[in-house]
Structure formats: C-alpha cells, structure tokens
Tab-separated table of C-alpha atoms in Angstrom:
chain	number	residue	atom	x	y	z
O	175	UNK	CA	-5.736	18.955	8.869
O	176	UNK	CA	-3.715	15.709	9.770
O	177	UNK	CA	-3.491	14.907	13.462
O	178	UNK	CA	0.053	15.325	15.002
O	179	UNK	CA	1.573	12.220	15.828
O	180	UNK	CA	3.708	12.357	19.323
O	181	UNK	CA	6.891	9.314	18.949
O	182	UNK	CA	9.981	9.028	20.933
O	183	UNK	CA	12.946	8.801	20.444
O	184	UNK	CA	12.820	5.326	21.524
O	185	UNK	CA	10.128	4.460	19.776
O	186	UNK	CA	11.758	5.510	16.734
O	187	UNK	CA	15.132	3.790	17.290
O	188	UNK	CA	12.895	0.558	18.094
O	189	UNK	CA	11.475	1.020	14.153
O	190	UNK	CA	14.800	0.982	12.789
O	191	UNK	CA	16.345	-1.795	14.125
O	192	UNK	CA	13.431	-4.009	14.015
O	193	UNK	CA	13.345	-3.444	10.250
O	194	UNK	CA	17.333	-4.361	11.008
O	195	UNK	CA	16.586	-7.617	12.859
O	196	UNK	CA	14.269	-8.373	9.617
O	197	UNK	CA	16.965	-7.526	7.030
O	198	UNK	CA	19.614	-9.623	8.522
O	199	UNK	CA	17.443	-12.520	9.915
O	200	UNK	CA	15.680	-12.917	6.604
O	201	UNK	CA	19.244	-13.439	5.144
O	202	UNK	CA	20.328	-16.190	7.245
O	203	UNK	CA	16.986	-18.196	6.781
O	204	UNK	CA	16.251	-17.423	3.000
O	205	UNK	CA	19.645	-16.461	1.272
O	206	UNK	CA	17.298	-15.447	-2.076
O	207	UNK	CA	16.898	-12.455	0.134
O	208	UNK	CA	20.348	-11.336	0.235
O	209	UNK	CA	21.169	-8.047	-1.229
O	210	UNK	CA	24.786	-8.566	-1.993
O	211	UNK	CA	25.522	-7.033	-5.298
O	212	UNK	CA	29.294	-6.944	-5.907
O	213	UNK	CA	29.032	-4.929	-8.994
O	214	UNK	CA	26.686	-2.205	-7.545
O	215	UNK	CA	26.703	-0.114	-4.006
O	216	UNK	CA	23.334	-0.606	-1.860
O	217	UNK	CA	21.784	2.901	-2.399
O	218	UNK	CA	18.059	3.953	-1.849
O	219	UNK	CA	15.722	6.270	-4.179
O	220	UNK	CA	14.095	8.605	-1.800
O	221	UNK	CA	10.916	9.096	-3.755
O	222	UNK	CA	8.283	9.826	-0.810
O	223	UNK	CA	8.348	13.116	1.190
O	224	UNK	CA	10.232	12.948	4.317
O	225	UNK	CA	6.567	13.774	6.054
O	226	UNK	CA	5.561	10.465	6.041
O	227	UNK	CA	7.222	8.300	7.896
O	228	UNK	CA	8.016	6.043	4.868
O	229	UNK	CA	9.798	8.917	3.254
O	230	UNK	CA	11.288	9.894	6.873
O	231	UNK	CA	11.754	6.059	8.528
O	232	UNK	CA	12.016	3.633	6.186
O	233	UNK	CA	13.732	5.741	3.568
O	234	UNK	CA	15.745	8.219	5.147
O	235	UNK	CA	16.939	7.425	8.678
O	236	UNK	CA	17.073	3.579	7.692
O	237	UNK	CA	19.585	4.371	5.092
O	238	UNK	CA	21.968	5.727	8.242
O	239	UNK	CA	21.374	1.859	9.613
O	240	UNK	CA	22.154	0.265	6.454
O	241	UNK	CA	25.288	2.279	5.837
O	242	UNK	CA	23.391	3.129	2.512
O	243	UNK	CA	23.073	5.513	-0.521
O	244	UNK	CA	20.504	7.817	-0.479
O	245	UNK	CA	19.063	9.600	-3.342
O	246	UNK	CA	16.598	12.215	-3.031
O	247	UNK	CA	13.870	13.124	-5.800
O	248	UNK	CA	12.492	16.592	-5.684
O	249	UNK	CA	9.143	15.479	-6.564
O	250	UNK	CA	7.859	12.126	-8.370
O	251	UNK	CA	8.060	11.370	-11.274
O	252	UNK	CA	8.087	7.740	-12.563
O	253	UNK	CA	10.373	8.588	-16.067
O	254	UNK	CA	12.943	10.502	-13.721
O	255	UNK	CA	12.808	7.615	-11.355
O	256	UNK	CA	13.783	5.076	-14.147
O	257	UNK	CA	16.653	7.637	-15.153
O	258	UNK	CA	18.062	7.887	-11.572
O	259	UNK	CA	17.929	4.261	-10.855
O	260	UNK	CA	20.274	3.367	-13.811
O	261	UNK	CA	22.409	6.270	-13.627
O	262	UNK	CA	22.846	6.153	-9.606
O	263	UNK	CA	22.880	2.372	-9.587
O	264	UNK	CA	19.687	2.302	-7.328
O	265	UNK	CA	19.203	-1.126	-5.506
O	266	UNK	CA	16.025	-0.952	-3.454
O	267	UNK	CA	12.829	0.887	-5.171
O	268	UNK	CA	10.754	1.950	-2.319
O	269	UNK	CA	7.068	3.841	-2.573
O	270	UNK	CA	3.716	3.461	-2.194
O	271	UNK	CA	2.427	0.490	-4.566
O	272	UNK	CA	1.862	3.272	-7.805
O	273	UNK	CA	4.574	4.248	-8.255
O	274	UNK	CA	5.996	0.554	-8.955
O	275	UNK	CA	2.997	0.799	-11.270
O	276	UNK	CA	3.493	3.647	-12.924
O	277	UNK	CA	7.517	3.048	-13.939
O	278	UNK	CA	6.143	-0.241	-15.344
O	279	UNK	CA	3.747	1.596	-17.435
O	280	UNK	CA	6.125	4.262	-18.755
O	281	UNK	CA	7.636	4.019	-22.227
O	282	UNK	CA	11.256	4.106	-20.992
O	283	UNK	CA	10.786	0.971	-18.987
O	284	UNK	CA	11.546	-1.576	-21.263
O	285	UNK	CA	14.888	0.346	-22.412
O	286	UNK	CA	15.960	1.130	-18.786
O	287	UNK	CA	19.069	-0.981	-17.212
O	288	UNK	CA	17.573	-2.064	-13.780
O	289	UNK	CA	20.424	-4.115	-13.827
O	290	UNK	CA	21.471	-3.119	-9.883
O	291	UNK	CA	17.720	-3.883	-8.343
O	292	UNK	CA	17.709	-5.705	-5.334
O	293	UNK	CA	14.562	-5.090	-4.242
O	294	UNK	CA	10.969	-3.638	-5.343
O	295	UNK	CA	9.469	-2.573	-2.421
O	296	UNK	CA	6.186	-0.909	-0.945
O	297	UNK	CA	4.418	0.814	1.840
O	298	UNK	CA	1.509	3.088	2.830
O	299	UNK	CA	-1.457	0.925	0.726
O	300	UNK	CA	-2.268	-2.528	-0.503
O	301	UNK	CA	-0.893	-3.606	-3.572
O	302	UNK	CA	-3.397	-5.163	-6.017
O	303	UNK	CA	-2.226	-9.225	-6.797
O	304	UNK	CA	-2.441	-8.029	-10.204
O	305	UNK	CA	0.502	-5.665	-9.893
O	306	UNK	CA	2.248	-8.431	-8.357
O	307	UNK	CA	2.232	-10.488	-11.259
O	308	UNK	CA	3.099	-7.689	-13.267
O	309	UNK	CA	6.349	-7.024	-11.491
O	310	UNK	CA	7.459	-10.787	-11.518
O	311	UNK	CA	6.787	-10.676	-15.297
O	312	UNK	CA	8.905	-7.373	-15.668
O	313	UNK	CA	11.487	-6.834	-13.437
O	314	UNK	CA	14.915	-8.494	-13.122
O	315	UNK	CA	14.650	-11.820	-11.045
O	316	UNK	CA	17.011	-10.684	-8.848
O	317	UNK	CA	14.306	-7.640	-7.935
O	318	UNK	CA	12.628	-9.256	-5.408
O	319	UNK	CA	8.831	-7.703	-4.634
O	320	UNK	CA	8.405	-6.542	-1.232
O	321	UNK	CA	5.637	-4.833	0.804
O	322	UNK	CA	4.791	-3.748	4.210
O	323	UNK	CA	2.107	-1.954	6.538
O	324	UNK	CA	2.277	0.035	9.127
O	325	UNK	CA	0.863	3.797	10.161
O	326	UNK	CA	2.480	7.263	11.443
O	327	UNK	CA	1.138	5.846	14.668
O	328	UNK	CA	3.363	2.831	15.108
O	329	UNK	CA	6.014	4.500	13.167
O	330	UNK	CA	5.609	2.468	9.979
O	331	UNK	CA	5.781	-1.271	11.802
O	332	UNK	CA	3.262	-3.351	11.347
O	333	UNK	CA	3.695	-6.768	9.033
O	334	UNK	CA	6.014	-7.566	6.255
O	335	UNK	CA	6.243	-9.778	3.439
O	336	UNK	CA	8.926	-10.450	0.707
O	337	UNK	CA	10.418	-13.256	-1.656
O	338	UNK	CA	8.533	-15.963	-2.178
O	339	UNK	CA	6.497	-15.931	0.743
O	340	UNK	CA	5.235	-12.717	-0.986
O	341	UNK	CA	4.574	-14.777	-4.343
O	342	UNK	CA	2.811	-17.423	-2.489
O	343	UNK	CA	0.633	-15.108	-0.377
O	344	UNK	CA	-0.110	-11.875	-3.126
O	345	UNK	CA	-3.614	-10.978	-0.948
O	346	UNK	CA	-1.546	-10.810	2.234
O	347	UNK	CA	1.060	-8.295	4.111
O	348	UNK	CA	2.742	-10.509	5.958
O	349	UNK	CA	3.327	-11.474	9.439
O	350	UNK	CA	3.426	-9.446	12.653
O	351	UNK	CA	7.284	-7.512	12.492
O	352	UNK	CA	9.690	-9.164	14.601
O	353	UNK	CA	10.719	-9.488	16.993
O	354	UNK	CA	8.589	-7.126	19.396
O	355	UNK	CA	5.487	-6.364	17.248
O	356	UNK	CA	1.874	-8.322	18.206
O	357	UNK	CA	-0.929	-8.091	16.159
O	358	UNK	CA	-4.125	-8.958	16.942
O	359	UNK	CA	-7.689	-8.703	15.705
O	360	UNK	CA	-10.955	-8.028	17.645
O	361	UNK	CA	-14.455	-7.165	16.841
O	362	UNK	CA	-16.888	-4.154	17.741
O	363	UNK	CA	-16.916	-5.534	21.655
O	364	UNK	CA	-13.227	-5.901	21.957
O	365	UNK	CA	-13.201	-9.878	21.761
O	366	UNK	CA	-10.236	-10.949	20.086
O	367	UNK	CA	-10.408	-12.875	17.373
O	368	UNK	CA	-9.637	-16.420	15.964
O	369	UNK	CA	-7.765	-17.158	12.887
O	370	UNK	CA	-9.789	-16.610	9.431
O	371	UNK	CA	-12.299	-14.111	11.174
O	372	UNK	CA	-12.671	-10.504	10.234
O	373	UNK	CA	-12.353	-7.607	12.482
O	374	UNK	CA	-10.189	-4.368	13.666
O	375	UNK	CA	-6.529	-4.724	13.167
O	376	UNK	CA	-4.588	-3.984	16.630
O	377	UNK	CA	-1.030	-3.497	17.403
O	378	UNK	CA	1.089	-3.560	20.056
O	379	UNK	CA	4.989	-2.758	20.843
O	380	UNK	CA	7.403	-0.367	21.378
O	381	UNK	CA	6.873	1.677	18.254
O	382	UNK	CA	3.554	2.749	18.998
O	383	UNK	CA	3.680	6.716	19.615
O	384	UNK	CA	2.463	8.021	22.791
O	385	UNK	CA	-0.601	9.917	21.367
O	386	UNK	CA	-2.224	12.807	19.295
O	387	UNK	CA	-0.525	16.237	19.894
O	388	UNK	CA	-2.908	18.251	21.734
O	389	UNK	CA	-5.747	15.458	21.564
O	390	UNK	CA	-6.439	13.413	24.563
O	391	UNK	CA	-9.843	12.568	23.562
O	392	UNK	CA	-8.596	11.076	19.753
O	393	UNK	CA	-5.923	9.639	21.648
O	394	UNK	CA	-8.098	7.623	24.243
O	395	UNK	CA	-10.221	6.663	21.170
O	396	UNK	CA	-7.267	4.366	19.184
O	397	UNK	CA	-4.897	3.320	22.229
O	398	UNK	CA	-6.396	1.002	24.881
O	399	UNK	CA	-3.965	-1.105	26.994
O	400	UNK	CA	-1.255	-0.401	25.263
O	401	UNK	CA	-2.933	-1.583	22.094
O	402	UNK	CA	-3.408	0.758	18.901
O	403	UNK	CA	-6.587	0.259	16.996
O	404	UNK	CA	-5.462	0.935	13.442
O	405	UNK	CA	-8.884	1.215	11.696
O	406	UNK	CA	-8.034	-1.284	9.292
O	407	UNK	CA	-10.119	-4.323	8.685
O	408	UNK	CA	-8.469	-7.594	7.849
O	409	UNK	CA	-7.843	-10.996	9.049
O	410	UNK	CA	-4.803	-13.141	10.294
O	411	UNK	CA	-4.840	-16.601	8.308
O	412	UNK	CA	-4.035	-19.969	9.689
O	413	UNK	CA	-0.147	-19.607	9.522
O	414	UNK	CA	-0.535	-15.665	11.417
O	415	UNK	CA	-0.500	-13.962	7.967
O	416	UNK	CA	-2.306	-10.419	7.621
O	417	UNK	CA	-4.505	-10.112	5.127
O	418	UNK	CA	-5.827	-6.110	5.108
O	419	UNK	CA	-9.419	-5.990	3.530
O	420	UNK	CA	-9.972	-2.236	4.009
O	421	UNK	CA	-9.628	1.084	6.224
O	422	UNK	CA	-13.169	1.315	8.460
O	423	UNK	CA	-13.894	4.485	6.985
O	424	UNK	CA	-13.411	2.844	3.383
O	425	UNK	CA	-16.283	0.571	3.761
O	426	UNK	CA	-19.472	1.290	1.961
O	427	UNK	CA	-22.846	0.366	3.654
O	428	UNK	CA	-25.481	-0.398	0.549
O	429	UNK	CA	-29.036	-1.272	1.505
O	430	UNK	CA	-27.011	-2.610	4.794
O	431	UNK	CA	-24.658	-4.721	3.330
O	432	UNK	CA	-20.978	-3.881	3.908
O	433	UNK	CA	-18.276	-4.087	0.993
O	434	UNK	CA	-15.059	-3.118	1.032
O	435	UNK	CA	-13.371	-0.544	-1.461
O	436	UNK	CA	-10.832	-3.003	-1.670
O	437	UNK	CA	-12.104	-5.989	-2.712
O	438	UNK	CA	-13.657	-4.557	-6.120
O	439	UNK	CA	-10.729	-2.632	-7.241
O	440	UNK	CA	-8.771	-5.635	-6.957
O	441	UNK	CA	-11.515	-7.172	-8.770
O	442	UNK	CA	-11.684	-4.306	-11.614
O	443	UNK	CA	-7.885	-3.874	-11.723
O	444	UNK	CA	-8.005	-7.821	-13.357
O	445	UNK	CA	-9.244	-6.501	-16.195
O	446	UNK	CA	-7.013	-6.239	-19.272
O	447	UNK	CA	-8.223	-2.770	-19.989
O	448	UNK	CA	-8.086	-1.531	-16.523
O	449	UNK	CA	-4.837	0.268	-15.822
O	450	UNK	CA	-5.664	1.569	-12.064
O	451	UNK	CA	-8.978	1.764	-10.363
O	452	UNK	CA	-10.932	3.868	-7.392
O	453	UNK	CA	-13.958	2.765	-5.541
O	454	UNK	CA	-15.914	4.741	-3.284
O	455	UNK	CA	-19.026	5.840	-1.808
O	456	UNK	CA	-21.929	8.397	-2.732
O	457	UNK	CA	-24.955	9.482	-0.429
O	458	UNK	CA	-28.302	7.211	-1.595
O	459	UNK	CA	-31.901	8.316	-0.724
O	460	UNK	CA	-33.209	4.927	-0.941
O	461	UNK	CA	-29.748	2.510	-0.258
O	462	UNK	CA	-28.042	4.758	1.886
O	463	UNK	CA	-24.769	4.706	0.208
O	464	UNK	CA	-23.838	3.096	-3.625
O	465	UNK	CA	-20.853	1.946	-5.309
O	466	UNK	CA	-19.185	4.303	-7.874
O	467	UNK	CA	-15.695	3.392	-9.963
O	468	UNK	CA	-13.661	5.716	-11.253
O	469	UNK	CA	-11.214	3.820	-13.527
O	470	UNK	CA	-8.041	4.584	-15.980
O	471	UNK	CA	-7.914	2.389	-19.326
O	472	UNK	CA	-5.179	1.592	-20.612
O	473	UNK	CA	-3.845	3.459	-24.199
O	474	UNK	CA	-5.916	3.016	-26.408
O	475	UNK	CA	-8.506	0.421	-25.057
O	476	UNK	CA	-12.856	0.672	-24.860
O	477	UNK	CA	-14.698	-0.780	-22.251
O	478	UNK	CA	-18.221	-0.060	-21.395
O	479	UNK	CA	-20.539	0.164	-18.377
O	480	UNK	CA	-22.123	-3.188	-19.415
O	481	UNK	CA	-18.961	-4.881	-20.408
O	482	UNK	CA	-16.791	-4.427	-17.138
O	483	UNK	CA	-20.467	-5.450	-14.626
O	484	UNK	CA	-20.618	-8.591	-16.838
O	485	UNK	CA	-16.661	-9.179	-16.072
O	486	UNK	CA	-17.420	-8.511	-12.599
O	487	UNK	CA	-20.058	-10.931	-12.081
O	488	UNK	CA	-18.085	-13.612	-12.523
O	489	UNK	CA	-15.530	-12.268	-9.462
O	490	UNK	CA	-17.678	-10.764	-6.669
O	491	UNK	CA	-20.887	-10.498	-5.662
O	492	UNK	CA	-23.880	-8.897	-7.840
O	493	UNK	CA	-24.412	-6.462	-4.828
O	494	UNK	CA	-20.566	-5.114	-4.678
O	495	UNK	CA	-20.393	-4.469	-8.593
O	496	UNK	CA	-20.794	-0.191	-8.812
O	497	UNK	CA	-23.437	1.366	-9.795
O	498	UNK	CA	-21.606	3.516	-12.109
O	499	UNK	CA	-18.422	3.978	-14.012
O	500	UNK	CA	-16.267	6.996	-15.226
O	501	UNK	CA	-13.581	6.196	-17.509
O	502	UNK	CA	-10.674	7.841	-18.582
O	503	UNK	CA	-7.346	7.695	-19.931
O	504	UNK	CA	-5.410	10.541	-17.304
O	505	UNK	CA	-3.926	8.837	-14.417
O	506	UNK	CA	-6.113	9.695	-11.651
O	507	UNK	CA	-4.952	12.232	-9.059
O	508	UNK	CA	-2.727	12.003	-6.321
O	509	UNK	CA	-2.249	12.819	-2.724
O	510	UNK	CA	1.941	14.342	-1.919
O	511	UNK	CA	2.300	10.832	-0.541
O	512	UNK	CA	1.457	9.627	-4.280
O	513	UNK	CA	-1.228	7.654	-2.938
O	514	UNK	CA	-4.994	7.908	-5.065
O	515	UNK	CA	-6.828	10.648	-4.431
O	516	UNK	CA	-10.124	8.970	-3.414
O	517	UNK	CA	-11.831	12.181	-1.486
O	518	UNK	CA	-11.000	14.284	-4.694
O	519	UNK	CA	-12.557	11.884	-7.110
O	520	UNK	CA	-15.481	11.469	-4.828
O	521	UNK	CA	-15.509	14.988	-4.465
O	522	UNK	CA	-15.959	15.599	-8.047
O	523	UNK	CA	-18.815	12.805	-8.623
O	524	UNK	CA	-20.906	14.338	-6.015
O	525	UNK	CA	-20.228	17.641	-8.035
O	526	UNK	CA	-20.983	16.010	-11.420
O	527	UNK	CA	-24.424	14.295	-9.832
O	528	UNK	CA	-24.927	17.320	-8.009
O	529	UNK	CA	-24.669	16.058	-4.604
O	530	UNK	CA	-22.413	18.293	-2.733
C-alpha cells in the first residue's frame, strides 16, 4: 500500500504559484515560451488521475491559477487523447513521458490537427533523449517539449526544464524551481556534494509535506533539517542543472558493481527497433543480482539477443549490457499513473525462470 502523504494547505498554495512565478518569468526572459495563441483558448487535457499529484496539482488545481480549460479523460487512451486535443482545441499535453510516446506512435497521429499545441509537457519519470528528438521531429514547432520532477512529498516541485534549454540539455530536468526550491546532493554520510558528483537528491522549501500519515519512523527516515531525501540518484552539472540517473531502489548491484536501470534503457531505447524498454533486477546465486530487459519492437521489426548486446557495446559498459532479453510487440503494462510496470514485468520473469 502507498504511504499517505500529510501537505498543507500552504504547502500546496506554495506549489501553485511557484509553477506561476515560472510560467510568467519564463515569458519575460524567453518570449519562445509564450503561450499566447489568439486563435485557440489555453485549455489542459487532464489525462492522469487526480491521485497523483500531477493529475491533482499540476493538472487540476493549476488550471484554477491559469484561468484555464480543463478537460478530463475517463481513462487513457492515446487515440482518444489525439481526438480530444483537436476537437477541444487542447494547448498544453501534460503526462508522464509515455503517453507523449504513445500518441506519437498511434496511426491517427500524422492525420491529427495539433494545430492549438503550446506545449508538450511531462512529469512523474525521465524522459529518454530519444523521445526528445522524436517530439522535435513530430510535433508543431510551436509545441514546445517540457518536463519536470518532483514527488507526492514536495507536492510535485522539484526542477524544470523547457524550450531550448530543454533541447540543449535532453539528459537533464532542469534547475532547482524558483524561486524558493534548493536542491542539493549528498552522499551516504550526509556530505554535500560538489558539482558533477553523484549522490542522493535533496530538497528543501515550502512544498515539502510535513510527513507520512501515521508513520513517524518513515517520516524521520526521508526529512532531516528540513531537507527531504528523495531517493533519487543524480547529479547537478556545472551551470546547477539536475541530471536524475535513477531511484536508489532502481539500482542493480552485479558482482558489486552498481548500474542504473536508467542508463541502459536509454541506451536500448536508441535502437531503431526498440519502441520502449524495461530494465530490472533478478536474484543471482553467484552475482547477486543480473540485468534482464524486457523490450517492445516496433511493428514489424526482428532483433535478436546477439544483435541488440553487440549494439550495446558500443554505448555502455560490457558489465551493464543484460543478461537476457524478452521481446515483444504488446506495449508493456502499466501502473493507473501510466507509468511502466517494472515490479509486474519482474514479477513475471522470476515466474518464467522460476524464481519466485
């Protein structure tokens, strides 16, 4: 069961006018960014279940900021979504990084009029850079790609990125949210970090919630000083840009050696024959944990076992290509959130090797 996360009011209100501040300070710096569409009314798909606090924040109550129309899906679907957006006039797409993925894949995108696009935006998981290039390539140039991070614990602020400095900077998420959010990175002893090194992503500021419902002891755990440990593993770059490598729990320990999930679905996704990748992490006797890929091909496209470790060699690290692939031509499952399923489909491997 997910942990109950206890905001504030305040801490909510903070969320939506920082995301405010950004909107309207972004325009006055970088007029590309500037939403103005005489022709259309701003107006929001609300494609994410109001549970999350994309669906709830970003969509939803940020729409009352904005002065916005909101549409509501009843449950996603990426053709219905393409229908809605031209026949509603929809100017920001919003979602987790899929679903821009999967209306690019479906047959009725090339005939769709995405004519009133303002913005292609995402939340809740990294985007691949090969997505990103995919959207440029595909959407209208007015659609400019967008993407942020942030948890249920600091009421979705975290970093944001959009425009060019998006384009410029595909592996990153953008700088700390203005004007009140810090972020910081330390390692297992708590020393913070200097620019280029890995460790923990922290963050401070007045969206963080006050704790876990009912759980003093998970709550003591993530929030020391005032400062939220996220989990996440990343990086901030010379110029204070986030770069998120992976969720703690994602990384896989083989023979000792850490790799992130991350980094090698990126990797596989840059195949032409990949359409959308998982990596995760079975039990070992002898390397403790190994590397298995589950992976969708696109219509009507072969690749082997042999084929995709030789295209992988040339990208990471002999000791971060899988052991093993499944392939398949279904879209792999999804969480309500429409994130990737990753315990299911590790689920099912240790079922298939007999594991469980």
């Amino acid at each position: 069961m997910p942990k109950g996360v206890l905001s504030t009011h305040r801490s909510i209100i903070n969320a939506l006018y920082t995301w405010r501040f950004v909107k309207e300070i972004n325009e006055i710096l970088r007029p590309e960014l500037v939403e103005d569409n005489p022709e259309f009314q701003p107006a929001l798909l609300c494609n994410v279940p109001l549970f999350h606090v994309t669906g709830s924040h970003a969509q939803f109550l940020a729409s009352f900021v904005y002065l916005r129309k909101m549409v509501m899906m009843y449950k996603w679907d990426a053709e219905k979504a393409l229908e809605l957006i031209e026949q509603e006039r929809i100017s920001i797409f919003h979602g987790v990084p899929t679903m821009t993925w999967e209306i690019m894949q479906s047959e009725k995108f090339k005939q769709a009029d995405l004519r009133s696009l303002r913005g292609v935006q995402s939340g809740g998981a990294p985007r691949p850079p090969e997505h990103l290039k995919m959207m440029l390539d595909n959407f209208p140039d007015k659609a400019l790609p967008g993407l942020g991070y942030g948890l249920t614990e600091t009421n979705a602020i975290g970093a944001i990125i959009s425009g060019q400095f998006y384009v410029s900077k595909p592996h990153s998420t953008g700088r700390p949210t203005p004007p009140v959010t810090t972020v910081r990175i330390v390692d297992e002893k708590d020393n913070e970090l200097g620019p280029n090194e890995v460790g923990e992503i922290c963050i401070k500021g007045p969206t963080i919630m006050q704790g876990y419902w009912n759980m003093p002891e998970a709550t003591a755990e993530v929030i020391k000083d005032g400062w939220f440990y996220t989990g996440d593993i990343g990086l901030l770059d010379d110029l204070g840009f986030l770069v998120i490598l992976d969720r703690a729990k994602d990384i896989v320990i083989r023979g000792g050696e850490n790799i992130g999930c991350a980094e090698v679905e990126y990797a596989i996704t840059e195949h032409p024959s990949a359409s959308e990748v998982s990596v995760y992490g079975i039990p070992d006797d002898r390397l403790g944990e190994i590397l298995i890929a589950t992976v969708m091909l696109k219509h009507e496209s072969n690749l082997s076992d042999d084929d995709l470790k030789s295209f992988l060699k040339e990208k990471i690290a002999a000791f971060k290509i899988p052991e093993q692939f499944y392939f398949q031509y279904e879209q792999l499952p999804r969480i309500a959130s429409g994130k990737i399923a990753k315990k299911e489909l590790r689920q099912l491997t240790m079922e298939k090797l007999a594991l469980a």
